[in-house]
CSV table of C-alpha atoms and ligand atoms in Angstrom, one decimal:
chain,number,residue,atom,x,y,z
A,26,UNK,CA,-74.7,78.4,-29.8
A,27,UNK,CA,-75.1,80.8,-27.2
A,28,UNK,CA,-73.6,84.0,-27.3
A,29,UNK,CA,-72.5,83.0,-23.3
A,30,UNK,CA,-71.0,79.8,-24.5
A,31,UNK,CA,-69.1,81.3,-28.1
A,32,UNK,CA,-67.6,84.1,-25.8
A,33,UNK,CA,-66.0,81.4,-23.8
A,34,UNK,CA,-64.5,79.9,-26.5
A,35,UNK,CA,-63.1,83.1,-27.8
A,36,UNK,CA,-61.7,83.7,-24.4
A,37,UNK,CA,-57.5,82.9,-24.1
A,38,UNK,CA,-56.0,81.2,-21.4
A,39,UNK,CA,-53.2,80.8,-19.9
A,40,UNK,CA,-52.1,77.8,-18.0
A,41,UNK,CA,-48.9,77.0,-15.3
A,42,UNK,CA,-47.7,73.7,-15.2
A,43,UNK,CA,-45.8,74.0,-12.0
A,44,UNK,CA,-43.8,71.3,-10.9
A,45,UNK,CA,-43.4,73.2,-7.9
A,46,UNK,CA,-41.0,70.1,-5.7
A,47,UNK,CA,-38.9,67.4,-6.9
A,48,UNK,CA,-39.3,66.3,-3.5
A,49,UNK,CA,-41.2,62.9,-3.1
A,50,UNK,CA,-42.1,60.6,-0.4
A,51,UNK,CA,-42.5,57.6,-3.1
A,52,UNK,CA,-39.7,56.3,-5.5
A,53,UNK,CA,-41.4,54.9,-8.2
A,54,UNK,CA,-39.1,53.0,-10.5
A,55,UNK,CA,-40.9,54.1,-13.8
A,56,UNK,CA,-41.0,58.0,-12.6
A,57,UNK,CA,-40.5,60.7,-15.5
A,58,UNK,CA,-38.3,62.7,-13.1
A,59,UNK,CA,-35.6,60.0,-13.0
A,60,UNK,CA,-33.3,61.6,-15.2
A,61,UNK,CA,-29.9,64.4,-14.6
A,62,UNK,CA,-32.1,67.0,-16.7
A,63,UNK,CA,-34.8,67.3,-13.9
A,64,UNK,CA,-33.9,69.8,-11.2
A,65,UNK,CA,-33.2,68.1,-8.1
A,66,UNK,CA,-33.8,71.7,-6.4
A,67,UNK,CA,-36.3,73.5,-4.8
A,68,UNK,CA,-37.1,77.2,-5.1
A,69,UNK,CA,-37.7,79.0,-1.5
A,70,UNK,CA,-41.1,80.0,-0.4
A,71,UNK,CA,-40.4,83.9,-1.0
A,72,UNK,CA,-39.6,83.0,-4.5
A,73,UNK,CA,-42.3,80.4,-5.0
A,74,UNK,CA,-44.8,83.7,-4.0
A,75,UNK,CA,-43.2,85.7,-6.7
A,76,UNK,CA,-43.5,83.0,-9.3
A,77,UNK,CA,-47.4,82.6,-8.8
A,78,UNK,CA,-47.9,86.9,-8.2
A,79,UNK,CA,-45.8,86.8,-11.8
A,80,UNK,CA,-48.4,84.4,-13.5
A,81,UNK,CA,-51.6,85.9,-12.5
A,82,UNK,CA,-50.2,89.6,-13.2
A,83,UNK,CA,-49.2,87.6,-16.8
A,84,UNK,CA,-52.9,86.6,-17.0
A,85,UNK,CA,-54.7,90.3,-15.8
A,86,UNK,CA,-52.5,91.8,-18.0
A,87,UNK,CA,-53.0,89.9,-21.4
A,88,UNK,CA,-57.0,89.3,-20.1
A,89,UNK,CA,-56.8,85.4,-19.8
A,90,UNK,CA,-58.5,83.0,-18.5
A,91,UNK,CA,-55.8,81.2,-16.0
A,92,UNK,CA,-54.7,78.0,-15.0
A,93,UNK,CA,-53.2,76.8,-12.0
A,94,UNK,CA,-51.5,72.6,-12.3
A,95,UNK,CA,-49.6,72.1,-9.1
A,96,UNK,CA,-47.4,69.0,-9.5
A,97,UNK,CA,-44.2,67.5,-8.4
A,98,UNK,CA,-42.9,65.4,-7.0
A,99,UNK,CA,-45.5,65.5,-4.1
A,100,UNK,CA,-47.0,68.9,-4.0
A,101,UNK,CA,-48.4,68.7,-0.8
A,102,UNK,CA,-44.6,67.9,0.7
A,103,UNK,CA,-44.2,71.8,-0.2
A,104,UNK,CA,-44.8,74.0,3.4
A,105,UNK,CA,-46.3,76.8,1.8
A,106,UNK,CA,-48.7,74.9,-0.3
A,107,UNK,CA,-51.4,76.4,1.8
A,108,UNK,CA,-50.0,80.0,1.5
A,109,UNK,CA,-50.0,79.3,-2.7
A,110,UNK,CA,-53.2,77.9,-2.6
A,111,UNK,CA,-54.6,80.4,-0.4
A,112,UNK,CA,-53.3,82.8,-2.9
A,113,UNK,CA,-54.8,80.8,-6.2
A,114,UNK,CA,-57.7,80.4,-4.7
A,115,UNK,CA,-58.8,84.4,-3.8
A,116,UNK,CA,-58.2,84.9,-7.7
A,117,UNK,CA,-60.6,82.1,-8.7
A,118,UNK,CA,-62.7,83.8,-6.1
A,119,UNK,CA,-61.9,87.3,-8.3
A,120,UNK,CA,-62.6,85.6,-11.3
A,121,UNK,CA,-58.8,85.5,-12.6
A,122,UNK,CA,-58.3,82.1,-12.4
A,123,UNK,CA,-61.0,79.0,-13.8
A,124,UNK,CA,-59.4,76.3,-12.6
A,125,UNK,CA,-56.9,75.0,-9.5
A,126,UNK,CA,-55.3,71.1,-10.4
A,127,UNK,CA,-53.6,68.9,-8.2
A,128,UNK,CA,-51.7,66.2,-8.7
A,129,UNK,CA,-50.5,64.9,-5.4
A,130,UNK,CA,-49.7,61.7,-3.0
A,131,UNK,CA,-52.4,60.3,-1.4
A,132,UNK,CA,-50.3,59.1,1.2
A,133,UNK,CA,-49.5,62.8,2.8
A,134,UNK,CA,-53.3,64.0,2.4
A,135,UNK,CA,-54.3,65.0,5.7
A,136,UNK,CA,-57.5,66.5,7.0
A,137,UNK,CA,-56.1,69.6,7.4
A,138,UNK,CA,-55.3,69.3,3.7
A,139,UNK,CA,-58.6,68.6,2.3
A,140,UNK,CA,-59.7,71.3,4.3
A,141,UNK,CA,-56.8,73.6,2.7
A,142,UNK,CA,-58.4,71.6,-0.7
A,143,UNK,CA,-61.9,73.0,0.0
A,144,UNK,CA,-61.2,76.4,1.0
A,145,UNK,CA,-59.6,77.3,-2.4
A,146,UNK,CA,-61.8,75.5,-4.2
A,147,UNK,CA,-59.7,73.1,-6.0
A,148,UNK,CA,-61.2,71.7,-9.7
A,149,UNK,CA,-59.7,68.2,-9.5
A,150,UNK,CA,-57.3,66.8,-7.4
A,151,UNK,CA,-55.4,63.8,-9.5
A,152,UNK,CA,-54.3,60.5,-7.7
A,153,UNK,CA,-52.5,57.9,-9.5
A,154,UNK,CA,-53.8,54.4,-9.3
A,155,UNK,CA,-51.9,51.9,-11.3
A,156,UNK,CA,-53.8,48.7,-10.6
A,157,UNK,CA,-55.3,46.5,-8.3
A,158,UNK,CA,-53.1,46.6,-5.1
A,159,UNK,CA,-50.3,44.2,-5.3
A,160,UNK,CA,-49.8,44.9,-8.6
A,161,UNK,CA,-50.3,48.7,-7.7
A,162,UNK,CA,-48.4,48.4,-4.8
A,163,UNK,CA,-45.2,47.2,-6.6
A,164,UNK,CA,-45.5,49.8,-9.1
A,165,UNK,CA,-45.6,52.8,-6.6
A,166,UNK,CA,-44.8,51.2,-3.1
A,167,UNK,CA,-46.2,49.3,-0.8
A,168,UNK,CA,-49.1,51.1,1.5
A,169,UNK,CA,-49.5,53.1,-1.9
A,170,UNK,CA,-53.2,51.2,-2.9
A,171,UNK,CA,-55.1,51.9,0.6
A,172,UNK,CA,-53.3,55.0,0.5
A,173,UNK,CA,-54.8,56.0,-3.0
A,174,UNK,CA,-58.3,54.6,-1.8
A,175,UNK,CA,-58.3,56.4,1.9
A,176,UNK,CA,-57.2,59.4,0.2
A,177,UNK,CA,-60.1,59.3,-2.9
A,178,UNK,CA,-62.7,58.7,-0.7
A,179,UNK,CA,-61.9,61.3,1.9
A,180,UNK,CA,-61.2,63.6,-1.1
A,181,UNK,CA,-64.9,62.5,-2.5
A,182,UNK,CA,-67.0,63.0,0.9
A,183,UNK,CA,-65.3,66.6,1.2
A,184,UNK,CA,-66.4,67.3,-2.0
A,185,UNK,CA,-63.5,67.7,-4.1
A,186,UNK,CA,-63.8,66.7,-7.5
A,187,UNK,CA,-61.3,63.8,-7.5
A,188,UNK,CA,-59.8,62.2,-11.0
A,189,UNK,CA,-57.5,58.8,-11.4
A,190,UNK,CA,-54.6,58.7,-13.4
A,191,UNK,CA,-53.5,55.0,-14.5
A,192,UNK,CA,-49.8,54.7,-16.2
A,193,UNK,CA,-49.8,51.5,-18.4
A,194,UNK,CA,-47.4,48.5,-18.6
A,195,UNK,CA,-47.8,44.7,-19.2
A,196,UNK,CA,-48.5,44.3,-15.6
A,197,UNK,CA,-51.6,46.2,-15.5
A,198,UNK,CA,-52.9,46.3,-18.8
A,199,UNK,CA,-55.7,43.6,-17.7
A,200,UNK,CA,-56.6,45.6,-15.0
A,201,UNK,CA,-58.0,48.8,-16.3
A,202,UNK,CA,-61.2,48.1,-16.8
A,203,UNK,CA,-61.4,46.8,-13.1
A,204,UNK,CA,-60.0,50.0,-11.9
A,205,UNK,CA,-61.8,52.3,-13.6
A,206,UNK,CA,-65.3,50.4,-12.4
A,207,UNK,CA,-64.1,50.1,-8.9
A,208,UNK,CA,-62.8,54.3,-8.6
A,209,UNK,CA,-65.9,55.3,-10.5
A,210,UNK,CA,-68.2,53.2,-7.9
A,211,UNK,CA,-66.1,55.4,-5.4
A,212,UNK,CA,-67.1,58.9,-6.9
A,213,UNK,CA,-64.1,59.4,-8.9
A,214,UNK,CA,-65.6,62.2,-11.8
A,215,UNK,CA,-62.1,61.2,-14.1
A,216,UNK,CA,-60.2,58.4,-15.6
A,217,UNK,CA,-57.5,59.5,-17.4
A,218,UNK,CA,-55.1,56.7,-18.9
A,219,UNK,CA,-51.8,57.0,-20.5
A,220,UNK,CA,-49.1,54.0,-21.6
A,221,UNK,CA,-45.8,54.4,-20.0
A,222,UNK,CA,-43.5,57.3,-21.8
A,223,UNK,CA,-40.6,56.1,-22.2
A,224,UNK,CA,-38.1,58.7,-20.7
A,225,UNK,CA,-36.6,58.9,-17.3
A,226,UNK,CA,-37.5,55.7,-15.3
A,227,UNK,CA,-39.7,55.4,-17.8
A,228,UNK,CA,-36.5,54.3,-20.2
A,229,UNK,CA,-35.6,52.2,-17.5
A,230,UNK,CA,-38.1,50.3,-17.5
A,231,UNK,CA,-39.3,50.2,-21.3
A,232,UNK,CA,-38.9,46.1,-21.1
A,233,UNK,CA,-42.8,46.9,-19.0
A,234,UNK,CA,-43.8,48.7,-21.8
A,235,UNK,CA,-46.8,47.3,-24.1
A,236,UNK,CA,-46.4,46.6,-27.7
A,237,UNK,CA,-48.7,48.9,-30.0
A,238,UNK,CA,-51.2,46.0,-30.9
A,239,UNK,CA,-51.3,45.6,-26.8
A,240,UNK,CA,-52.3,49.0,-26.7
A,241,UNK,CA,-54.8,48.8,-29.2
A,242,UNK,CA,-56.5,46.2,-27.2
A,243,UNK,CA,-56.3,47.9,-23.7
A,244,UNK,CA,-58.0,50.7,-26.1
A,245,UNK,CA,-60.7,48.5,-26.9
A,246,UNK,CA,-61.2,46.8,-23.9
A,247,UNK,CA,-62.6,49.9,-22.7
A,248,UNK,CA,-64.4,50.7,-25.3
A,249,UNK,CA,-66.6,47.3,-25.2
A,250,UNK,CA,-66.4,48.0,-21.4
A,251,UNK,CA,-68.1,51.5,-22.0
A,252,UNK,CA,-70.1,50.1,-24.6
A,253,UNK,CA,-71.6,48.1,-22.4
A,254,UNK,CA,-72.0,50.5,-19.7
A,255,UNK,CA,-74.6,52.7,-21.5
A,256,UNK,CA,-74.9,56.1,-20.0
A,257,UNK,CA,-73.6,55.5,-16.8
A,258,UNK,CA,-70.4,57.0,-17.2
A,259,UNK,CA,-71.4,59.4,-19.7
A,260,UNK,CA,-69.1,62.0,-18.5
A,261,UNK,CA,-66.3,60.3,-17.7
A,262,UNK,CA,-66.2,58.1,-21.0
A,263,UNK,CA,-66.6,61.6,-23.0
A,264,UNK,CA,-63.5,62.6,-21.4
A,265,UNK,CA,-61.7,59.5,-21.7
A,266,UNK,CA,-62.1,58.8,-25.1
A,267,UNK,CA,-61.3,62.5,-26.2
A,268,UNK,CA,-58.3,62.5,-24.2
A,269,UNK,CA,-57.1,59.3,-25.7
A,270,UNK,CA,-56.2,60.5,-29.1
A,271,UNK,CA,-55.9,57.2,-30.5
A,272,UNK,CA,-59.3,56.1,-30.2
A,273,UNK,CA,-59.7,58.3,-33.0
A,274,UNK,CA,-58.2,55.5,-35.0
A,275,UNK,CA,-59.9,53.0,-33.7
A,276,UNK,CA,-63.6,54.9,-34.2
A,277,UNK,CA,-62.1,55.2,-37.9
A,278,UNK,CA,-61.0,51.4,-38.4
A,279,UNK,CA,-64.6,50.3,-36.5
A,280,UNK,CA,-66.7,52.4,-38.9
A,281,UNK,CA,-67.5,54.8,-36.1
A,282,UNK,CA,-65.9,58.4,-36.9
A,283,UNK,CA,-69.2,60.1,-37.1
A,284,UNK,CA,-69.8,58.4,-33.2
A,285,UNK,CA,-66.4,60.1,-32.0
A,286,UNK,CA,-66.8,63.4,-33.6
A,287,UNK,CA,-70.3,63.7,-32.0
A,288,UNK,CA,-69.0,62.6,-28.6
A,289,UNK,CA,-65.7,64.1,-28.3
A,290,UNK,CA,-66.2,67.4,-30.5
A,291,UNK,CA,-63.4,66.8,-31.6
A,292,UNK,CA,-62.8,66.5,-35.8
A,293,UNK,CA,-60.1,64.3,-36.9
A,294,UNK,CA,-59.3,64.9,-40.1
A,295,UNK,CA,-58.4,65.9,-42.3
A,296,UNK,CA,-56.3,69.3,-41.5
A,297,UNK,CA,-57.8,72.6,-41.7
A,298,UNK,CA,-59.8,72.8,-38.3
A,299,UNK,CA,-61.3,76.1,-37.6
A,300,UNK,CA,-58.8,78.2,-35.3
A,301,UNK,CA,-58.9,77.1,-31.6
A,302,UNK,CA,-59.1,78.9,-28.4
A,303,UNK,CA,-55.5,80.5,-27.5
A,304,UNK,CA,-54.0,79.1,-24.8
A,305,UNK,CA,-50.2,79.9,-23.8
A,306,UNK,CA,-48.6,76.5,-21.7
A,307,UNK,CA,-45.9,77.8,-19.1
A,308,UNK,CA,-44.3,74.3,-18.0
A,309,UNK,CA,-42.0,75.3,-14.6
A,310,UNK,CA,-39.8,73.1,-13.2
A,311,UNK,CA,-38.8,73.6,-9.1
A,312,UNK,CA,-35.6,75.8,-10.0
A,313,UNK,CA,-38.1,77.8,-12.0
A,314,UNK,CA,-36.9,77.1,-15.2
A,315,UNK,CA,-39.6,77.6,-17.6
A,316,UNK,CA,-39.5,75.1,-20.9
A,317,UNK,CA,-42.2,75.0,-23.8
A,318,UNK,CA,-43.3,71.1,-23.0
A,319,UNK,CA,-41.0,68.4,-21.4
A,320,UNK,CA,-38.1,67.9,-22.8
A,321,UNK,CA,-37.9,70.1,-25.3
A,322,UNK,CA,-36.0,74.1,-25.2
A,323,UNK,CA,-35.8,76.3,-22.0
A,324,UNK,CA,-37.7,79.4,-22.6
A,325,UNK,CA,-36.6,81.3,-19.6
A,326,UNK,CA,-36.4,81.6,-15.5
A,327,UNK,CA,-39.0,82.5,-13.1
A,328,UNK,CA,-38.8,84.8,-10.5
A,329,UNK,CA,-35.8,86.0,-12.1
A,330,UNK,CA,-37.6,87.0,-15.4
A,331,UNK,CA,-41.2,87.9,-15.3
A,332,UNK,CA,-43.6,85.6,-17.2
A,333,UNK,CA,-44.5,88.4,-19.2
A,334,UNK,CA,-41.5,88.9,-19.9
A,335,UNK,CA,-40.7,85.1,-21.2
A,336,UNK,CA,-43.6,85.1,-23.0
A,337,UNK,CA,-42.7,88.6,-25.2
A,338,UNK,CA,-39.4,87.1,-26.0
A,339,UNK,CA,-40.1,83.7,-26.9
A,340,UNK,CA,-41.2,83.0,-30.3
A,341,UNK,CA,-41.9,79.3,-29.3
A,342,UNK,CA,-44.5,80.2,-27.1
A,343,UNK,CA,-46.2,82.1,-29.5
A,344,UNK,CA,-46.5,79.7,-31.6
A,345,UNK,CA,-47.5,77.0,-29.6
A,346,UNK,CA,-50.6,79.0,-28.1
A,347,UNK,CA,-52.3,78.7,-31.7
A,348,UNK,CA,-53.9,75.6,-32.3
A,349,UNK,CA,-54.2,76.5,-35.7
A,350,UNK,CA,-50.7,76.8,-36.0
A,351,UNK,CA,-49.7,73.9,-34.4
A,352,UNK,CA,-51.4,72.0,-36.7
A,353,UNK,CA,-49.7,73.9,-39.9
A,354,UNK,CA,-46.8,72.9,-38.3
A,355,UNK,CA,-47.7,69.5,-37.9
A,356,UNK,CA,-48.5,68.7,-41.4
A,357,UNK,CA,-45.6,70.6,-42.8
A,358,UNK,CA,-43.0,68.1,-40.2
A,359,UNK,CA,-45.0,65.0,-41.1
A,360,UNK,CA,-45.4,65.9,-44.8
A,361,UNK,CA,-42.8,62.9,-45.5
A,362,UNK,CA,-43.8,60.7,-42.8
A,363,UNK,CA,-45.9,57.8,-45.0
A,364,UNK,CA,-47.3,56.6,-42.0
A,365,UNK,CA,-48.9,60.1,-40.9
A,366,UNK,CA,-49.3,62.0,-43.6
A,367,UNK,CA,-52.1,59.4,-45.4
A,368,UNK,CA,-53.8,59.0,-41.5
A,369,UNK,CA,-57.3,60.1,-41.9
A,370,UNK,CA,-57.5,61.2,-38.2
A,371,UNK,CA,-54.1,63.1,-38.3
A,372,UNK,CA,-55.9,66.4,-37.6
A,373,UNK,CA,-56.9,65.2,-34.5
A,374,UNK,CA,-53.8,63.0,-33.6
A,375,UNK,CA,-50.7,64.7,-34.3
A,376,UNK,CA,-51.2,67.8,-32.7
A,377,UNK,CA,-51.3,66.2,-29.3
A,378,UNK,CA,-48.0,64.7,-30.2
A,379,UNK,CA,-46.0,67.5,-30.0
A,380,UNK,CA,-42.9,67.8,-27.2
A,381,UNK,CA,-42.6,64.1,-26.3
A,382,UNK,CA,-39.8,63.1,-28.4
A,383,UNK,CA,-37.0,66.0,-27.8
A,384,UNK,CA,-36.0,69.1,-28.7
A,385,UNK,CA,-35.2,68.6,-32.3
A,386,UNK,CA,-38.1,66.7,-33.3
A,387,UNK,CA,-41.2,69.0,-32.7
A,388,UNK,CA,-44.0,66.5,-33.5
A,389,UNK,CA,-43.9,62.5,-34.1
A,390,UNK,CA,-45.9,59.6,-34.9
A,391,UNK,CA,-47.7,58.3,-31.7
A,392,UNK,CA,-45.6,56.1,-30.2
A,393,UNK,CA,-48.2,53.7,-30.0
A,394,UNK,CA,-49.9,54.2,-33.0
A,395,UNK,CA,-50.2,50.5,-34.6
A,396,UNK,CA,-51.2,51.9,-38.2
A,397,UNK,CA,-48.9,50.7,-40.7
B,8,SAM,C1,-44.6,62.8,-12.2
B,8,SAM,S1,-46.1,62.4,-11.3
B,8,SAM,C2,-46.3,63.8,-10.2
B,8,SAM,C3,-47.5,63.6,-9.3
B,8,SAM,C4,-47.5,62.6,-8.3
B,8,SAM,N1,-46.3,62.4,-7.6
B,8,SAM,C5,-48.1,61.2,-8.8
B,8,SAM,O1,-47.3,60.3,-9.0
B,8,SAM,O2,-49.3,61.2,-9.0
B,8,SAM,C6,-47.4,62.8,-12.6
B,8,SAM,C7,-47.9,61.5,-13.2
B,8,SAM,O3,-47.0,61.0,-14.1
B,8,SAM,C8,-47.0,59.6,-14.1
B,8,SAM,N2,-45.8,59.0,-14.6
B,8,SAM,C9,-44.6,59.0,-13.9
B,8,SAM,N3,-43.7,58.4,-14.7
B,8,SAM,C10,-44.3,58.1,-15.9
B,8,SAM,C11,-43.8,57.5,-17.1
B,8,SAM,N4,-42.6,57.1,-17.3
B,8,SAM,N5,-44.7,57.3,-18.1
B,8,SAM,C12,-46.0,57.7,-17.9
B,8,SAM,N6,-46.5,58.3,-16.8
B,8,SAM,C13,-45.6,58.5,-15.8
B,8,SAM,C14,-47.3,59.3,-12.6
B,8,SAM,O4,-47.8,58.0,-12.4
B,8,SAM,C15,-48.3,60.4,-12.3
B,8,SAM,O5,-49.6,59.9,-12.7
B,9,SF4,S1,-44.5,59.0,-10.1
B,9,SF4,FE1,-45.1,60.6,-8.6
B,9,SF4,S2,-45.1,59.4,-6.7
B,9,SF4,FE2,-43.9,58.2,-8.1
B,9,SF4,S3,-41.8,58.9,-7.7
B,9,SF4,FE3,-42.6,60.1,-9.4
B,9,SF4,S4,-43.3,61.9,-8.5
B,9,SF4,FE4,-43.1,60.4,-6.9
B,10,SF4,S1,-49.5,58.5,-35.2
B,10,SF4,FE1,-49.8,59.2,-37.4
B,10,SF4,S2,-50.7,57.4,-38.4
B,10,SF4,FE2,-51.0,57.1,-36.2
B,10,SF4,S3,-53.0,57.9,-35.7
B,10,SF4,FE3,-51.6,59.5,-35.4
B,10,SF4,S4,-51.5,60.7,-37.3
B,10,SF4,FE4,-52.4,58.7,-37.7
């Protein structure tokens, strides 16, 4: 390994999460912010300026790496968005910052947006596709399909590296592999799929939900489907498999393992990885309450308290920033757990299942893990 390459892995990061609006201009029925936890208020731009000065002090001062996510809600609904992203992206310039994230509406992308896109030099810009377009269209709204596929390919020609985000439910399951073809033909660089969590609107709807063995097969779908496709998504399918963390399963039960740990880097199991790069997650919702991961314990309130200051006082937030530790912790809460505490690829699964499943419960089987 390079001594360029090792250094970057030693380097820690810091990353916001900042659901910066619960403004939206869609209403999507299965939404994770339909619930009377998520702030239904916005923070004003003055305050919104001293949030963002707070995080990249956080990250000079501790000599991180930093991160910038920019959710919602629709981001780009927010007026100062271009004064924020103006201000993100002079740090990347500086060097402060590695990477700016979007995950926005395609329906309210604008040229004069891209161009704000381009100026600060945004990493990837997120649009959610969740099928074909009727089917799409009656998960997000109608309009939402053309929208999604105006927006990608203006995104695309300006040069912004552009990712799809699919949310899975029996009405789209068969469609996957059709959308992924179809965005990737269009210059997408990401794929990311996730089934539906099962919180918010998401509870709501959980009749949509697929069963586990559904999953499985979505799982494998794409896997024949990538199979098949040789080396021409190499990139993409790299990143889609390791951010699946159930296809480590389904490498183990198809006699594969050796296959994922080569492609993914990643090394399922069992426990006792080497120590990971530190990496301290500050999720903020728009009143600038700061929690550890979604639903699970506040940690503080930004502008009010510093990030610094949050992050000094909050034992959580230690602990979370070690992957090592996580993964103690993991096998110490699923020690009893028959299910997980036999899985060969735990070491690689459980971790990622930590703060989905409340505050009391810390990590959790997968959901939609169909191992027995
Ligand atoms: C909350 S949205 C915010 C960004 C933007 N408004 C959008 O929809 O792309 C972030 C992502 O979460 C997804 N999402 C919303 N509700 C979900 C649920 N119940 N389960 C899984 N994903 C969900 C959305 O489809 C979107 O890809
Ligand atoms: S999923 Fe995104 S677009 Fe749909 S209502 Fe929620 S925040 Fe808005
Ligand atoms: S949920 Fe448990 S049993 Fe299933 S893959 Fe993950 S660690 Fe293994």
């Amino acid at each position: 390994m390079s001594a360029g390459l090792q250094n970057d892995r030693e380097r820690k990061r810091c990353h916001l999460a900042w659901h910066i609006t619960s403004r939206c201009n869609l209403a999507c029925p299965h939404c994770l912010r339909r619930t009377p936890t998520q702030p239904a208020t916005d923070l004003p731009p003055e305050q919104c300026r001293m949030i963002l000065e707070s995080f990249l002090q956080f990250a000079r001062e501790t000599d991180r790496d930093a991160e910038v996510e920019f959710s919602g809600g629709n981001p780009l609904l927010r007026e100062d968005l271009p004064e924020l992203l103006q201000t993100t992206g002079a740090a990347k310039k500086a060097g402060l910052v590695r990477n700016i994230r979007i995950l926005g509406n395609p329906e309210t992308l604008d040229d004069a947006t891209v161009q704000m896109l381009q100026a600060a030099a945004v990493d990837d810009f997120i649009v959610s596709v969740d099928g074909l377009e009727p089917v799409n269209d009656s998960m997000r709204g109608r309009g939402s399909y053309r929208a999604a596929m105006n927006g990608i390919r203006a995104l695309v020609k300006s040069g912004i590296p552009t990712s799809v985000k699919f949310t899975l439910v029996r009405d789209n399951a068969h469609q996957v592999v059709e959308v992924f073809r179809l965005v990737m033909e269009e210059g997408v660089r990401h794929f990311g799929m996730g089934p539906l969590i099962l919180a918010g609107g998401g509870w709501t709807e959980r009749h949509r939900a697929l069963t586990n063995m559904e999953y499985r097969q979505v799982l494998l779908d794409m896997l024949h489907f990538l199979d098949a496709a040789g080396s021409r998504f190499a990139a993409a399918r790299r990143a889609f498999l390791a951010h699946n963390r159930l296809y480590a399963l389904l490498f183990h039960e198809l006699g594969r393992l050796d296959e994922y740990r080569a492609l993914t880097g990643m090394n399922p199991g069992p426990f006792g990885m080497p120590r990971g790069r530190r990496n301290v997650l500050f999720v903020v919702w728009s009143d600038g309450e700061v929690v550890l991961r979604r639903e699970m314990a506040r940690q503080g309130r930004v502008p009010q308290q510093s990030f610094r200051e949050i992050y000094e006082n909050s034992p959580m937030l230690h602990m979370f920033e070690d992957g090592f530790r996580i993964q103690e912790l993991a096998r110490e809460q699923q020690r009893d757990s028959i299910k997980c505490s036999a899985c060969p690829v735990a070491a690689c699964c459980l971790p990622a299942m930590v703060g989905t499943f409340g505050s009391q419960l810390l990590f959790a089987p997968n959901r939609n893990c169909w191992r027995q």
